[in-house]
Coordinates of C-alpha atoms and ligand atoms in Angstrom, one line a residue:
M1 CA 81.4 125.9 92.5
I2 CA 82.8 122.6 91.1
L3 CA 81.2 119.2 91.1
V4 CA 82.8 116.7 92.1
T5 CA 80.9 112.9 91.1
G6 CA 81.6 110.0 93.0
G7 CA 82.0 112.2 96.1
A8 CA 81.0 109.2 98.3
G9 CA 83.8 106.9 97.4
F10 CA 86.6 106.1 99.4
I11 CA 88.5 108.9 96.7
G12 CA 86.2 110.6 96.1
A13 CA 85.7 111.7 100.0
N14 CA 89.1 112.2 100.6
F15 CA 89.0 115.1 98.2
V16 CA 85.5 116.4 99.2
L17 CA 87.3 117.3 102.6
D18 CA 90.3 117.7 101.1
W19 CA 89.4 120.2 98.8
L20 CA 86.8 122.0 101.6
A21 CA 89.7 122.1 104.1
A22 CA 92.0 124.0 101.7
C23 CA 89.1 126.9 100.1
D24 CA 86.3 127.9 100.6
E25 CA 85.1 126.9 97.0
P26 CA 81.7 125.2 97.4
V27 CA 81.7 121.2 96.1
V28 CA 78.6 119.9 94.5
N29 CA 79.0 116.3 95.0
L30 CA 76.8 113.5 92.5
D31 CA 77.2 110.1 93.8
K32 CA 74.9 107.1 92.9
L33 CA 75.7 105.9 96.4
T34 CA 76.4 102.0 94.9
Y35 CA 78.2 99.7 97.8
A36 CA 81.2 101.4 97.8
G37 CA 79.6 105.0 98.1
N38 CA 78.7 105.6 102.5
V39 CA 77.4 109.4 103.1
H40 CA 79.0 108.6 106.9
N41 CA 82.2 109.4 105.0
L42 CA 80.9 113.0 105.0
D43 CA 79.2 113.0 108.6
S44 CA 81.8 116.1 109.5
L45 CA 80.4 117.8 106.3
S46 CA 76.9 118.1 108.3
G47 CA 74.9 121.8 108.1
D48 CA 78.5 122.8 105.7
A49 CA 76.6 124.8 102.8
R50 CA 79.3 124.9 101.2
H51 CA 78.9 120.8 100.4
V52 CA 75.6 120.2 98.6
F53 CA 75.3 116.0 98.5
V54 CA 73.2 115.1 94.9
Q55 CA 72.2 110.8 94.9
G56 CA 72.6 110.7 91.2
D57 CA 74.1 108.8 88.5
I58 CA 76.8 110.2 86.5
A59 CA 75.0 108.3 83.3
D60 CA 71.6 110.3 84.1
G61 CA 72.4 113.1 81.1
A62 CA 69.0 114.8 82.4
L63 CA 70.5 115.5 86.1
L64 CA 73.2 115.7 84.5
A65 CA 72.0 119.2 82.7
R66 CA 69.7 120.2 85.9
L67 CA 73.1 120.3 88.1
L68 CA 75.2 122.2 85.3
A69 CA 72.5 124.6 85.0
E70 CA 71.3 125.3 88.6
H71 CA 74.9 125.2 90.2
R72 CA 77.3 126.5 86.9
P73 CA 80.4 125.1 88.7
R74 CA 84.0 126.2 86.4
A75 CA 85.3 123.0 86.5
I76 CA 84.4 118.5 87.3
V77 CA 86.2 116.4 88.7
N78 CA 86.0 112.3 87.7
F79 CA 85.5 109.9 90.4
A80 CA 83.1 108.2 89.9
A81 CA 83.2 104.2 89.0
E82 CA 83.1 101.1 90.0
S83 CA 86.5 100.7 91.0
H84 CA 87.5 96.8 92.1
V85 CA 89.2 94.7 89.7
D86 CA 87.6 90.9 91.5
R87 CA 84.1 92.7 91.3
S88 CA 84.9 93.3 87.2
I89 CA 85.8 89.7 86.9
H90 CA 82.8 88.6 87.9
G91 CA 80.7 90.7 86.7
P92 CA 82.0 93.3 84.3
E93 CA 78.3 94.6 82.7
D94 CA 78.0 97.9 85.8
F95 CA 82.3 98.8 84.9
I96 CA 80.8 99.0 81.3
Q97 CA 78.2 101.3 82.2
T98 CA 79.2 103.6 84.3
N99 CA 83.2 103.5 83.8
V100 CA 82.5 103.8 79.7
V101 CA 78.4 105.0 79.3
G102 CA 78.6 107.4 82.4
T103 CA 81.6 109.4 81.4
F104 CA 80.0 109.3 77.6
R105 CA 77.0 111.1 79.4
L106 CA 79.2 112.8 81.5
L107 CA 81.2 114.0 78.7
E108 CA 78.5 115.3 76.8
A109 CA 76.7 117.1 79.3
A110 CA 79.9 119.0 80.2
R111 CA 80.4 119.8 76.6
Q112 CA 76.7 121.2 76.4
Y113 CA 77.4 123.3 79.4
W114 CA 80.5 124.5 78.1
S115 CA 79.7 125.7 74.5
A116 CA 76.7 128.1 75.7
L117 CA 79.1 129.5 78.5
A118 CA 80.3 133.1 78.3
A119 CA 84.0 133.2 76.8
T120 CA 85.7 134.5 80.0
E121 CA 84.1 131.1 82.2
K122 CA 84.3 128.8 78.5
E123 CA 88.3 130.0 79.4
A124 CA 88.7 128.8 82.7
F125 CA 86.6 125.5 83.1
R126 CA 87.8 122.1 82.5
F127 CA 86.8 118.4 82.8
L128 CA 89.4 116.6 85.3
H129 CA 89.1 112.8 84.7
V130 CA 90.4 111.4 87.8
S131 CA 92.1 107.8 86.1
T132 CA 94.5 104.7 87.3
D133 CA 97.6 103.7 86.2
E134 CA 96.1 100.3 85.5
V135 CA 95.5 101.3 82.0
Y136 CA 98.8 100.6 81.1
G137 CA 98.8 96.8 81.7
T138 CA 101.7 94.9 83.4
L139 CA 105.6 95.4 84.0
A140 CA 108.3 93.1 83.7
A141 CA 109.8 93.6 87.3
D142 CA 113.7 95.1 85.5
A143 CA 111.0 97.7 83.3
P144 CA 110.8 101.3 83.9
A145 CA 108.2 102.5 85.3
F146 CA 105.0 104.0 83.3
T147 CA 105.9 107.5 81.9
E148 CA 102.5 109.3 80.5
E149 CA 104.0 107.8 77.1
H150 CA 103.2 104.6 77.5
N151 CA 100.7 101.9 75.4
Y152 CA 97.6 101.4 76.6
E153 CA 97.4 97.6 77.7
P154 CA 95.0 97.2 79.9
N155 CA 94.3 93.4 80.9
S156 CA 91.0 93.3 83.2
P157 CA 87.4 94.6 82.8
Y158 CA 88.2 97.1 85.2
S159 CA 91.1 98.8 83.5
A160 CA 89.2 98.1 80.2
S161 CA 86.6 100.6 81.5
K162 CA 88.4 102.8 82.6
A163 CA 91.2 102.9 79.4
A164 CA 87.8 103.5 77.2
S165 CA 87.1 106.3 79.6
D166 CA 90.1 108.0 79.3
H167 CA 90.1 107.7 75.4
L168 CA 86.4 109.0 75.1
V169 CA 87.9 111.8 77.1
R170 CA 91.1 112.9 74.8
A171 CA 88.6 112.4 71.9
W172 CA 86.1 115.0 73.5
A173 CA 89.2 117.3 73.7
H174 CA 90.1 116.7 70.0
T175 CA 87.0 116.9 68.3
Y176 CA 85.5 119.5 70.3
G177 CA 87.7 121.4 72.4
L178 CA 86.5 120.2 75.4
P179 CA 89.3 121.6 77.9
V180 CA 90.3 118.6 79.6
L181 CA 92.3 116.9 82.0
T182 CA 93.9 112.9 83.2
T183 CA 95.0 112.2 85.8
N184 CA 96.4 108.1 86.0
C185 CA 97.6 107.5 89.3
S186 CA 98.9 104.5 91.4
N187 CA 97.5 102.0 94.3
N188 CA 95.7 104.2 97.6
Y189 CA 95.7 104.0 100.7
G190 CA 94.2 105.5 103.9
P191 CA 91.0 106.2 105.8
L192 CA 87.8 105.4 104.4
H193 CA 89.1 102.4 102.3
F194 CA 86.5 100.6 101.4
P195 CA 87.4 97.0 102.8
E196 CA 86.9 94.6 99.9
K197 CA 90.6 96.1 98.9
L198 CA 93.5 94.5 100.2
I199 CA 94.7 96.9 103.1
P200 CA 91.5 97.6 104.7
L201 CA 90.8 94.1 104.2
M202 CA 94.1 93.2 105.5
I203 CA 93.0 95.1 108.6
V204 CA 90.0 94.8 108.9
N205 CA 90.6 90.4 108.6
A206 CA 93.4 90.5 110.9
L207 CA 91.5 91.9 113.6
A208 CA 88.6 89.6 113.3
G209 CA 91.1 87.0 113.3
K210 CA 89.8 86.0 110.6
A211 CA 92.3 84.7 107.8
L212 CA 94.1 87.2 105.3
P213 CA 93.8 86.3 101.6
V214 CA 97.0 86.0 99.7
Y215 CA 96.7 85.5 95.9
G216 CA 99.2 83.1 94.3
D217 CA 102.8 84.3 95.6
G218 CA 102.3 87.4 96.6
M219 CA 105.4 88.8 95.1
Q220 CA 103.1 91.0 92.7
V221 CA 103.9 94.7 92.9
R222 CA 102.0 98.3 93.5
D223 CA 103.3 101.2 94.0
W224 CA 101.3 102.9 97.0
L225 CA 100.9 106.5 97.3
Y226 CA 98.6 108.0 100.7
V227 CA 94.8 109.3 99.6
R228 CA 95.8 112.8 100.9
D229 CA 98.0 113.0 99.0
H230 CA 96.4 112.4 95.6
C231 CA 93.9 114.1 96.6
S232 CA 96.3 117.5 97.0
A233 CA 98.2 116.2 94.0
I234 CA 94.5 116.8 91.6
R235 CA 94.2 120.2 93.3
R236 CA 97.6 121.1 92.0
V237 CA 96.6 119.3 88.1
L238 CA 93.5 121.9 88.3
E239 CA 94.8 124.5 89.3
A240 CA 97.9 124.4 87.1
G241 CA 98.2 121.4 84.9
R242 CA 98.2 121.7 81.0
L243 CA 95.6 121.6 78.8
G244 CA 94.9 118.3 77.1
E245 CA 97.6 116.7 79.7
T246 CA 98.0 113.6 80.8
Y247 CA 99.4 113.4 84.6
N248 CA 100.7 110.4 86.1
I249 CA 100.6 110.8 90.3
G250 CA 102.6 108.3 92.3
G251 CA 105.0 108.3 95.4
W252 CA 107.4 106.1 94.3
N253 CA 106.4 103.0 96.4
E254 CA 106.8 100.0 94.9
K255 CA 106.1 97.2 97.3
A256 CA 105.6 93.7 97.1
N257 CA 101.8 92.7 97.9
I258 CA 103.0 89.7 100.9
D259 CA 105.2 92.6 102.3
I260 CA 102.1 95.2 102.8
V261 CA 101.1 92.2 104.3
K262 CA 103.0 91.5 106.9
T263 CA 103.9 95.4 107.6
V264 CA 100.1 95.8 108.0
C265 CA 100.6 92.7 111.0
A266 CA 104.0 94.3 112.1
L267 CA 101.9 97.6 112.5
L268 CA 99.1 95.4 114.4
D269 CA 101.4 93.8 116.9
E270 CA 102.7 97.0 117.6
L271 CA 99.4 98.9 118.2
R272 CA 96.7 96.7 119.2
P273 CA 98.3 93.0 120.2
R274 CA 96.9 89.6 119.7
A275 CA 96.1 88.3 123.0
G276 CA 98.2 85.4 123.3
G277 CA 100.9 88.1 121.4
N278 CA 101.2 86.0 118.6
S279 CA 101.8 87.4 115.4
Y280 CA 99.1 88.9 113.1
A281 CA 101.1 87.3 110.6
E282 CA 100.4 83.7 111.7
Q283 CA 96.5 84.5 110.1
I284 CA 98.6 84.6 106.5
A285 CA 96.8 82.6 103.9
Y286 CA 98.1 81.9 100.8
V287 CA 95.4 81.4 98.2
Q288 CA 94.4 80.8 94.6
D289 CA 95.6 83.9 92.3
R290 CA 93.2 86.8 91.0
P291 CA 92.5 85.6 87.2
G292 CA 94.8 88.0 84.6
H293 CA 96.4 89.4 88.1
D294 CA 99.1 92.4 86.3
R295 CA 102.2 91.6 87.9
R296 CA 104.0 94.8 88.7
Y297 CA 102.5 98.4 88.0
A298 CA 104.6 101.7 89.0
I299 CA 104.2 105.1 88.4
D300 CA 107.4 107.9 86.6
A301 CA 105.9 110.4 88.7
R302 CA 108.7 112.9 87.1
K303 CA 106.3 115.0 84.8
I304 CA 103.7 115.9 87.5
E305 CA 107.3 116.8 90.2
R306 CA 108.7 118.6 87.1
E307 CA 105.7 121.2 85.6
L308 CA 103.2 121.4 89.2
G309 CA 105.9 121.2 91.8
W310 CA 103.8 118.9 93.6
T311 CA 105.2 115.3 95.5
P312 CA 103.8 113.8 98.0
A313 CA 103.8 114.3 102.1
E314 CA 103.7 111.0 103.0
T315 CA 106.2 108.1 103.5
F316 CA 105.0 104.6 102.9
E317 CA 105.6 104.3 106.9
T318 CA 104.1 107.1 108.1
G319 CA 101.4 106.9 105.1
I320 CA 100.8 103.0 106.8
K321 CA 100.6 103.6 110.4
K322 CA 98.6 106.4 110.3
T323 CA 95.8 104.7 108.0
V324 CA 96.1 101.1 110.3
Q325 CA 96.0 103.7 113.5
W326 CA 92.7 105.5 111.4
Y327 CA 91.0 102.3 111.4
L328 CA 91.7 101.0 115.1
E329 CA 90.2 104.5 116.0
H330 CA 87.3 104.1 114.0
P331 CA 85.7 101.0 114.5
E332 CA 82.1 102.5 114.7
W333 CA 82.8 103.2 110.9
V334 CA 84.5 99.3 110.0
A335 CA 81.4 98.3 111.9
Q336 CA 78.0 100.0 110.0
V337 CA 80.7 98.5 106.2
Q338 CA 80.5 95.5 107.4
S339 CA 76.8 94.9 109.1
G340 CA 76.0 97.0 105.9
A341 CA 74.5 100.0 107.9
Y342 CA 75.5 102.3 106.6
R343 CA 73.2 102.0 103.8
D344 CA 70.5 102.7 106.2
W345 CA 70.6 106.3 105.5
V346 CA 70.0 105.6 101.7
A347 CA 66.6 104.1 103.1
R348 CA 65.4 106.5 104.7
Q349 CA 66.8 109.3 102.9
Y350 CA 65.6 107.9 99.1
E351 CA 62.3 106.5 99.9
G352 CA 61.9 103.0 97.8
A353 CA 65.6 103.2 96.9
A354 CA 67.0 99.9 97.4
A355 CA 69.4 99.9 100.3
Ligands
LIG401 P1 85.0 103.9 95.8 O1 84.6 102.5 94.7 O2 85.4 103.9 96.4 O3 84.4 105.2 95.1 C1 83.6 105.0 93.8 C2 82.8 106.3 94.1 O4 81.3 106.7 93.1 C3 81.1 105.6 95.3 O5 80.7 106.6 95.6 C4 80.2 105.3 94.2 O6 78.4 105.3 94.9 C5 80.3 106.3 93.0 N1 80.2 105.6 91.6 C6 79.8 104.7 91.4 N2 79.1 104.6 89.9 C7 78.8 105.5 90.1 C8 77.8 106.7 89.0 N3 77.0 105.6 88.0 N4 77.3 107.7 89.2 C9 78.0 108.3 90.3 N5 78.6 107.8 91.4 C10 79.0 106.4 91.3 O7 86.7 104.2 94.2 P2 87.5 105.5 94.9 O8 88.6 103.7 95.0 O9 87.5 106.6 95.7 O10 88.1 105.5 93.3 C11 87.9 106.9 92.4 C12 87.9 107.0 91.2 O11 89.5 107.1 91.5 C13 87.8 105.7 90.0 O12 87.6 106.7 89.3 C14 89.0 105.0 90.2 O13 89.1 104.6 89.0 C15 90.0 105.8 90.2 N6 91.4 105.6 91.3 C16 91.5 104.6 92.1 C17 92.7 104.1 92.6 C18 92.0 103.5 93.7 O14 93.8 102.5 94.5 N7 91.7 103.6 94.6 C19 94.2 104.6 92.1 C20 93.5 105.3 90.4 C21 92.6 105.8 90.1
LIG402 O1 96.5 100.4 90.2 C1 95.3 101.5 90.7 C2 94.3 100.4 91.0 O2 94.4 99.9 92.5 C3 93.0 101.3 91.1 O3 92.7 101.5 89.7 C4 92.1 100.2 91.7 O4 90.5 101.4 91.7 C5 92.1 99.6 92.9 O5 91.3 99.1 93.1 C6 93.4 99.6 93.0 O6 93.9 97.7 91.8 P1 94.4 96.6 92.7 O7 93.5 95.7 91.8 O8 95.6 96.4 92.4 O9 94.0 96.5 94.2 P2 93.2 95.7 95.3 O10 93.6 96.6 97.0 O11 92.4 95.0 94.8 O12 94.7 94.7 95.5 C7 95.6 94.8 95.8 C8 96.6 93.8 94.7 O13 96.8 93.0 96.3 C9 96.6 92.8 94.3 O14 97.8 93.0 93.6 C10 95.1 92.1 94.5 C11 96.8 91.7 95.8 N1 95.3 90.9 96.4 C12 93.9 92.0 96.9 C13 92.9 91.7 98.1 C14 91.4 92.3 97.8 C15 95.4 90.0 97.7 O15 96.9 89.4 97.5 N2 94.2 89.9 98.7 C16 93.1 90.4 98.6 O16 92.4 89.5 99.6

């Protein structure tokens, strides 16, 4: 049994699905179901006894203690976070509460639980913290990609809150001996991605005939990894990562934002041509830049490749095509997210809970 937090969100849900497809070990999935959590991401697990879903907050110490005592997991994989940079600029408080205070509470609960384990279980236990390349700050155009030794230089409220959480994890290992692993991954894309993030937003806006907002000059560079490759990397780190180590995860796929948007438009032109035959690229609109916008991220993934033998299965070309196809094939998922209907389950299931 493992405890996954944030497993109704984009990467967490892909991870739970990937995990249960790869092995039979059950998962307890603790998710607060914020706007980013969507239980329908897990519909295919309905009735599957290997998946136990619990709505709750990683900052709720009493709940964590109860869940750990009841399910006795051999590992915790922490995805739960506020994840969107733009939201962190407009309202940083939730980011501090979940990413910093929440991670602290989870670490404390894990420490209490782990300390009381018998020797063999104690030895085997792992706390895997899922983090981001954004903690390293921004890179000059000609600078080498981020290695695990790169300084922490977070620039947004989001990345600062994630950096703080990484430091807490490190400190809990150094001070208390908690057996931790940290992963810092580049930009993910793929199925179930909430359409506030660049790639899904471009797909759904394009199909709806709306503008495709490109921040600033569109020449900011991100390093893209197909979400299921991130999931396989996390499984591998959990299996064989060296205790206390950090692993950078990425697929060597640096792309300028404008090229990403044009690629999405070209795929839609091919797979779902616009009435009249004009390109979706006509909908591109350059807009004001994001405040403090980091210019470039790039992950040096040699450590995880060398030590753990992990490499991604998808190229950017195969991954982005699968992604666009997934959105075309799941209009009901998009419609539920856009209408807010994906929240109905929360209101029904948890009487009185804010939908
Ligand atoms: P997401 O926003 O799609 O999902 C986050 C999930 O966490 C949601 O289901 C939400 O309900 C849940 N959650 C939020 N606050 C919670 C709380 N207090 N208690 C319990 N659950 C809570 O995010 P994502 O893109 O899937 O990212 C998952 C993790 O991976 C985050 O830690 C993020 O920092 C990290 N990460 C993301 C990317 C990326 O490109 N998306 C890249 C690298 C690392
Ligand atoms: O690098 C990893 C990070 O990637 C994760 O830690 C974050 O959780 C995840 O949200 C993502 O952060 P970004 O800020 O890079 O992702 P986003 O999709 O918001 O933006 C990608 C790039 O596209 C960024 O340079 C901003 C730009 N952008 C974004 C949106 C939503 C636009 O130009 N237009 C847009 O409408």
